[in-house]
Amino acid sequence: MYRFLLTRQWVILTLVGLALIPVMIKLGFWQLHRHEQRVARNNQIGESLAHAPVPITGLTGPGREVAHESVWRRVTATGTYDTKGEVVARYRTDESGKSGYMVITPLVLDDGTAVLVNRGWIPADAGQREFPSVPAPPGGKVTVTGRLRADETAGSGIRDTKGLPARMIMIINSERQAEVLHRPVLGGYVELVSPTGDGQPQPVPSPDHSSIGNHMAYAVQWWLFSAFVPVGWVILVRRERRDRAAEAAAGTAGTTTEPAEPAAGVAASSTSPE
């Protein structure tokens, strides 16, 4: 009755189905983990932004990596902008997706150390081969407030292109800029929140920490797909069995109902007169 399951076609179909089930289950857990990571990130950002601003020197120092729990914390720093050490990070987009630069200006503190300040976004020129025209920062001593960010690295998903024009960078990294500035630089950098004003670079928008994306829905979707595989297999088996049974019944009926032709001699004798 089910001998057709041993045919090459059905063996391959069954093996493919058995292979798909664990793959789909694993993909579902992968999406679940991404959902959990997104929720944890949102919670961490929300908690960090809820804290009152603190001096940046309490959370980082020269050559130090910004701790995970300190990322997005609001910080303050007082010093003087060093426009000679100013650089721009290429291929950055604004809220509308338009390409441009992020303006990175060192703020020199009273003790001679510096902190990189992302002053915001400016549009790119056509060629992007020369240092663009950048609005000048406030002169003299200023106190800035912003969000503390970890150093970007080549593994941050940003392409680290070499051989760029002077004063252009791809990743914002305090260690690299310390080598250029020839002074100690605090680990990480600051996304400027204030002071800002007309004629200054467009401030970096606050991070979205309310959206959780569709990862949970995708996880459930993959698990449903894994459940549909055996259900679909059973449906196909029953349909194949029913079709084969119908073909067999039709063949049997055709053999039993077909009338037999009489022999030639018998037919002749039955029609001859007595």
Coordinates of N, CA, C and O in Angstrom, one line a residue, residues 165-272:
P165 N 41.6 61.2 1.0 CA 42.2 62.5 1.0 C 42.4 63.0 2.4 O 41.9 62.4 3.4
A166 N 43.3 64.0 2.5 CA 43.7 64.5 3.8 C 42.5 64.9 4.6 O 41.5 65.5 4.1
R167 N 42.5 64.6 5.9 CA 41.5 65.0 6.9 C 40.1 64.3 6.7 O 39.1 64.8 7.1
M168 N 40.2 63.2 6.0 CA 38.9 62.4 5.8 C 39.2 61.0 6.4 O 40.2 60.4 6.2
I169 N 38.2 60.5 7.1 CA 38.2 59.2 7.7 C 37.0 58.4 7.3 O 36.0 59.0 6.9
M170 N 37.1 57.1 7.6 CA 35.9 56.2 7.4 C 35.3 55.8 8.7 O 34.1 55.7 8.8
I171 N 36.1 55.6 9.7 CA 35.6 55.2 11.0 C 36.1 56.2 12.0 O 37.2 56.7 12.0
I172 N 35.2 56.4 13.0 CA 35.5 57.3 14.1 C 36.2 56.5 15.2 O 35.5 55.7 15.9
N173 N 37.5 56.7 15.4 CA 38.3 55.9 16.3 C 39.3 56.7 17.1 O 40.1 57.4 16.4
S174 N 39.2 56.7 18.4 CA 40.0 57.6 19.2 C 41.5 57.3 19.1 O 42.3 58.2 19.1
E175 N 41.8 56.0 19.1 CA 43.2 55.6 19.0 C 43.9 56.1 17.7 O 45.0 56.6 17.7
R176 N 43.2 56.0 16.6 CA 43.7 56.4 15.4 C 43.9 58.0 15.4 O 44.9 58.5 14.9
Q177 N 42.9 58.6 15.9 CA 43.0 60.1 15.9 C 44.1 60.6 16.9 O 44.7 61.6 16.7
A178 N 44.3 59.8 18.0 CA 45.4 60.2 18.9 C 46.8 60.2 18.2 O 47.6 61.0 18.5
E179 N 47.0 59.3 17.3 CA 48.2 59.2 16.6 C 48.4 60.5 15.7 O 49.5 61.0 15.5
V180 N 47.3 61.0 15.1 CA 47.3 62.2 14.3 C 47.5 63.4 15.1 O 48.2 64.3 14.7
L181 N 46.8 63.5 16.2 CA 46.8 64.7 17.0 C 48.0 64.8 17.9 O 48.3 65.9 18.4
H182 N 48.7 63.7 18.1 CA 49.9 63.7 19.0 C 49.6 64.2 20.4 O 50.3 64.9 21.0
R183 N 48.5 63.7 20.9 CA 48.0 64.0 22.3 C 47.1 62.9 22.7 O 46.5 62.2 21.9
P184 N 47.0 62.6 24.0 CA 46.1 61.6 24.5 C 44.7 61.9 24.2 O 44.3 63.1 24.4
V185 N 43.9 60.9 23.8 CA 42.5 61.1 23.4 C 41.7 60.2 24.2 O 42.0 59.0 24.3
L186 N 40.6 60.6 24.8 CA 39.7 59.8 25.6 C 39.1 58.7 24.7 O 38.7 59.0 23.5
G187 N 38.9 57.5 25.2 CA 38.3 56.4 24.4 C 36.9 56.8 24.1 O 36.1 57.4 24.8
G188 N 36.5 56.4 22.9 CA 35.1 56.6 22.4 C 35.0 58.0 21.8 O 36.0 58.7 21.6
Y189 N 33.8 58.5 21.7 CA 33.6 59.9 21.2 C 32.2 60.3 21.6 O 31.4 59.5 22.2
V190 N 31.9 61.6 21.4 CA 30.7 62.2 21.9 C 29.8 62.6 20.7 O 30.3 63.3 19.9
E191 N 28.5 62.2 20.7 CA 27.6 62.8 19.8 C 27.0 64.0 20.4 O 26.3 64.0 21.4
L192 N 27.3 65.2 19.8 CA 26.9 66.5 20.3 C 25.4 66.6 20.4 O 24.7 66.4 19.4
V193 N 24.9 67.0 21.6 CA 23.5 67.4 21.7 C 23.3 68.9 21.9 O 22.4 69.5 21.3
S194 N 24.2 69.5 22.7 CA 24.2 70.9 22.8 C 25.6 71.4 23.2 O 26.4 70.6 23.8
P195 N 25.9 72.6 22.8 CA 25.1 73.6 22.2 C 25.1 73.4 20.6 O 26.1 73.0 20.1
T196 N 24.0 73.7 20.0 CA 23.8 73.7 18.6 C 23.2 75.0 18.2 O 22.7 75.8 19.0
G197 N 23.1 75.3 16.9 CA 22.5 76.5 16.5 C 22.4 76.6 15.0 O 22.9 75.7 14.2
D198 N 21.8 77.7 14.4 CA 21.8 77.9 13.0 C 23.2 78.0 12.4 O 24.1 78.6 13.0
G199 N 23.3 77.4 11.2 CA 24.6 77.5 10.6 C 25.6 76.4 11.0 O 26.7 76.3 10.5
Q200 N 25.2 75.6 12.0 CA 26.1 74.5 12.5 C 25.7 73.2 11.8 O 24.6 73.1 11.2
P201 N 26.5 72.2 11.9 CA 26.1 70.9 11.3 C 24.8 70.4 11.9 O 24.5 70.7 13.0
Q202 N 24.1 69.6 11.1 CA 22.8 69.1 11.5 C 23.1 68.0 12.7 O 23.8 67.1 12.5
P203 N 22.5 68.2 13.8 CA 22.8 67.3 15.0 C 22.4 65.9 14.6 O 21.4 65.6 13.9
V204 N 23.1 64.9 15.2 CA 22.8 63.5 15.0 C 21.5 63.3 15.8 O 21.4 63.6 17.0
P205 N 20.4 62.7 15.2 CA 19.2 62.4 15.9 C 19.4 61.4 17.1 O 20.3 60.6 17.0
S206 N 18.5 61.5 18.0 CA 18.5 60.6 19.2 C 18.2 59.2 18.6 O 17.5 59.0 17.7
P207 N 18.8 58.2 19.3 CA 18.6 56.8 18.8 C 17.2 56.3 19.0 O 16.6 56.7 20.0
D208 N 16.7 55.5 18.1 CA 15.4 55.0 18.2 C 15.5 53.8 19.2 O 16.2 52.8 18.9
H209 N 14.8 53.9 20.3 CA 14.8 52.8 21.3 C 13.4 52.3 21.7 O 13.1 51.8 22.8
S210 N 12.5 52.5 20.7 CA 11.1 52.1 20.9 C 10.7 51.0 20.0 O 9.9 50.1 20.3
S211 N 11.3 50.9 18.8 CA 10.9 49.9 17.8 C 11.6 48.6 18.1 O 12.8 48.6 18.4
I212 N 10.9 47.5 18.0 CA 11.5 46.2 18.2 C 11.6 45.4 16.9 O 12.1 44.3 16.9
G213 N 11.2 46.0 15.8 CA 11.3 45.3 14.5 C 10.4 44.1 14.4 O 9.5 43.9 15.2
N214 N 10.6 43.3 13.4 CA 9.7 42.1 13.1 C 10.4 40.8 13.4 O 9.9 39.7 12.9
H215 N 11.4 40.8 14.2 CA 12.2 39.5 14.5 C 11.3 38.5 15.2 O 11.4 37.3 14.8
M216 N 10.5 38.8 16.1 CA 9.6 37.9 16.8 C 8.6 37.3 15.8 O 8.4 36.0 15.8
A217 N 8.1 38.1 14.9 CA 7.1 37.6 13.9 C 7.8 36.6 13.0 O 7.3 35.6 12.6
Y218 N 9.1 36.9 12.6 CA 9.8 36.1 11.7 C 10.1 34.7 12.4 O 10.1 33.7 11.8
A219 N 10.4 34.8 13.7 CA 10.7 33.6 14.5 C 9.5 32.6 14.5 O 9.6 31.4 14.2
V220 N 8.3 33.2 14.8 CA 7.1 32.4 14.7 C 6.8 31.8 13.3 O 6.4 30.7 13.2
Q221 N 7.1 32.6 12.3 CA 6.9 32.2 11.0 C 7.8 31.0 10.6 O 7.3 30.0 10.0
W222 N 9.1 31.1 11.0 CA 9.9 29.9 10.7 C 9.5 28.7 11.4 O 9.5 27.6 10.9
W223 N 9.0 28.8 12.7 CA 8.6 27.6 13.4 C 7.3 27.1 12.8 O 7.1 25.8 12.8
L224 N 6.4 27.9 12.3 CA 5.2 27.4 11.6 C 5.6 26.7 10.4 O 5.0 25.6 10.1
F225 N 6.6 27.2 9.6 CA 7.0 26.5 8.4 C 7.5 25.1 8.8 O 7.3 24.1 8.1
S226 N 8.3 25.0 9.9 CA 8.8 23.7 10.3 C 7.7 22.7 10.6 O 7.9 21.5 10.4
A227 N 6.6 23.3 11.2 CA 5.5 22.4 11.5 C 4.7 22.0 10.3 O 4.1 20.9 10.2
F228 N 4.7 22.9 9.3 CA 4.0 22.6 8.0 C 4.7 21.5 7.2 O 4.0 20.8 6.4
V229 N 6.0 21.3 7.4 CA 6.7 20.3 6.6 C 6.1 18.9 6.8 O 5.7 18.2 5.9
P230 N 6.1 18.4 8.1 CA 5.5 17.0 8.2 C 4.0 16.9 7.9 O 3.5 15.9 7.4
V231 N 3.3 18.0 8.2 CA 1.9 18.0 7.8 C 1.7 18.0 6.3 O 0.9 17.2 5.8
G232 N 2.5 18.7 5.6 CA 2.5 18.7 4.1 C 2.9 17.3 3.6 O 2.3 16.8 2.6
W233 N 3.9 16.7 4.2 CA 4.4 15.4 3.8 C 3.2 14.4 3.9 O 3.0 13.6 3.0
V234 N 2.5 14.4 5.0 CA 1.4 13.5 5.3 C 0.3 13.7 4.2 O -0.3 12.7 3.7
I235 N 0.0 14.9 3.9 CA -1.0 15.2 2.9 C -0.6 14.7 1.5 O -1.4 14.1 0.8
L236 N 0.6 14.9 1.2 CA 1.1 14.4 -0.1 C 1.1 12.9 -0.2 O 0.7 12.3 -1.2
V237 N 1.5 12.2 1.0 CA 1.4 10.7 1.0 C 0.0 10.2 0.8 O -0.3 9.3 0.0
R238 N -0.9 10.8 1.5 CA -2.3 10.4 1.4 C -2.9 10.6 0.0 O -3.6 9.8 -0.5
R239 N -2.5 11.8 -0.6 CA -3.0 12.0 -1.9 C -2.4 11.0 -2.9 O -3.1 10.5 -3.8
E240 N -1.1 10.7 -2.8 CA -0.4 9.8 -3.7 C -1.1 8.4 -3.5 O -1.4 7.7 -4.5
R241 N -1.4 8.0 -2.3 CA -2.0 6.7 -2.0 C -3.4 6.6 -2.6 O -3.8 5.6 -3.3
R242 N -4.1 7.8 -2.5 CA -5.5 7.8 -3.0 C -5.5 7.7 -4.6 O -6.2 7.0 -5.2
D243 N -4.5 8.5 -5.2 CA -4.4 8.5 -6.6 C -4.0 7.1 -7.2 O -4.6 6.6 -8.2
R244 N -3.1 6.4 -6.5 CA -2.7 5.1 -6.9 C -3.8 4.1 -6.7 O -4.0 3.2 -7.6
A245 N -4.5 4.2 -5.6 CA -5.7 3.3 -5.4 C -6.7 3.5 -6.5 O -7.3 2.5 -7.0
A246 N -7.0 4.8 -6.9 CA -8.0 5.0 -7.9 C -7.5 4.5 -9.2 O -8.3 3.9 -10.0
E247 N -6.2 4.6 -9.6 CA -5.7 4.1 -10.8 C -5.8 2.5 -10.8 O -6.2 1.9 -11.8
A248 N -5.5 1.9 -9.7 CA -5.6 0.5 -9.6 C -7.1 0.0 -9.8 O -7.3 -1.0 -10.5
A249 N -8.0 0.7 -9.1 CA -9.4 0.3 -9.2 C -9.9 0.5 -10.6 O -10.7 -0.3 -11.2
A250 N -9.5 1.6 -11.3 CA -9.9 1.8 -12.7 C -9.4 0.7 -13.6 O -10.1 0.2 -14.5
G251 N -8.2 0.3 -13.3 CA -7.6 -0.8 -14.2 C -8.3 -2.1 -14.0 O -8.6 -2.9 -14.9
T252 N -8.7 -2.4 -12.7 CA -9.4 -3.7 -12.4 C -10.8 -3.7 -13.0 O -11.2 -4.7 -13.6
A253 N -11.4 -2.5 -12.9 CA -12.8 -2.4 -13.4 C -12.8 -2.6 -15.0 O -13.6 -3.2 -15.6
G254 N -11.8 -2.1 -15.6 CA -11.7 -2.2 -17.1 C -11.5 -3.6 -17.5 O -12.0 -4.0 -18.5
T255 N -10.7 -4.4 -16.7 CA -10.5 -5.8 -17.1 C -11.7 -6.7 -16.9 O -12.0 -7.6 -17.7
T256 N -12.5 -6.4 -15.9 CA -13.6 -7.3 -15.6 C -14.8 -7.0 -16.4 O -15.7 -7.9 -16.7
T257 N -15.1 -5.8 -16.9 CA -16.3 -5.5 -17.6 C -16.1 -5.6 -19.1 O -17.1 -5.6 -19.9
E258 N -15.0 -5.8 -19.7 CA -14.8 -5.9 -21.1 C -15.3 -7.2 -21.6 O -14.9 -8.3 -21.1
P259 N -16.3 -7.3 -22.6 CA -16.9 -8.5 -23.1 C -15.9 -9.3 -23.9 O -15.1 -8.8 -24.6
A260 N -16.0 -10.7 -23.7 CA -15.1 -11.5 -24.5 C -15.6 -11.8 -25.9 O -16.9 -11.9 -26.1
E261 N -14.8 -11.8 -26.9 CA -15.2 -12.0 -28.3 C -15.5 -13.5 -28.5 O -14.6 -14.4 -28.0
P262 N -16.6 -14.0 -29.1 CA -16.9 -15.4 -29.3 C -15.9 -16.0 -30.3 O -15.4 -15.3 -31.2
A263 N -15.7 -17.2 -30.2 CA -14.8 -17.9 -31.2 C -15.5 -18.0 -32.5 O -16.7 -18.1 -32.6
A264 N -14.8 -18.0 -33.6 CA -15.3 -18.0 -35.0 C -16.2 -19.2 -35.2 O -17.3 -19.2 -35.8
G265 N -15.7 -20.4 -34.8 CA -16.5 -21.6 -35.1 C -17.8 -21.7 -34.4 O -18.8 -22.1 -34.9
V266 N -17.8 -21.2 -33.1 CA -19.0 -21.2 -32.3 C -20.0 -20.3 -32.9 O -21.2 -20.6 -33.0
A267 N -19.6 -19.1 -33.4 CA -20.5 -18.2 -33.9 C -21.1 -18.7 -35.2 O -22.3 -18.6 -35.5
A268 N -20.4 -19.4 -36.0 CA -20.9 -19.9 -37.2 C -21.9 -21.0 -37.0 O -22.9 -21.1 -37.6
S269 N -21.7 -21.9 -36.0 CA -22.6 -23.0 -35.7 C -23.9 -22.5 -35.1 O -24.9 -23.1 -35.3
S270 N -23.8 -21.5 -34.4 CA -25.0 -21.0 -33.8 C -26.0 -20.3 -34.8 O -27.2 -20.2 -34.6
T271 N -25.5 -19.9 -35.9 CA -26.3 -19.3 -36.9 C -26.8 -20.2 -38.1 O -27.6 -19.8 -38.9
S272 N -26.2 -21.4 -38.1 CA -26.6 -22.3 -39.2 C -28.0 -23.0 -39.0 O -28.3 -23.3 -37.8

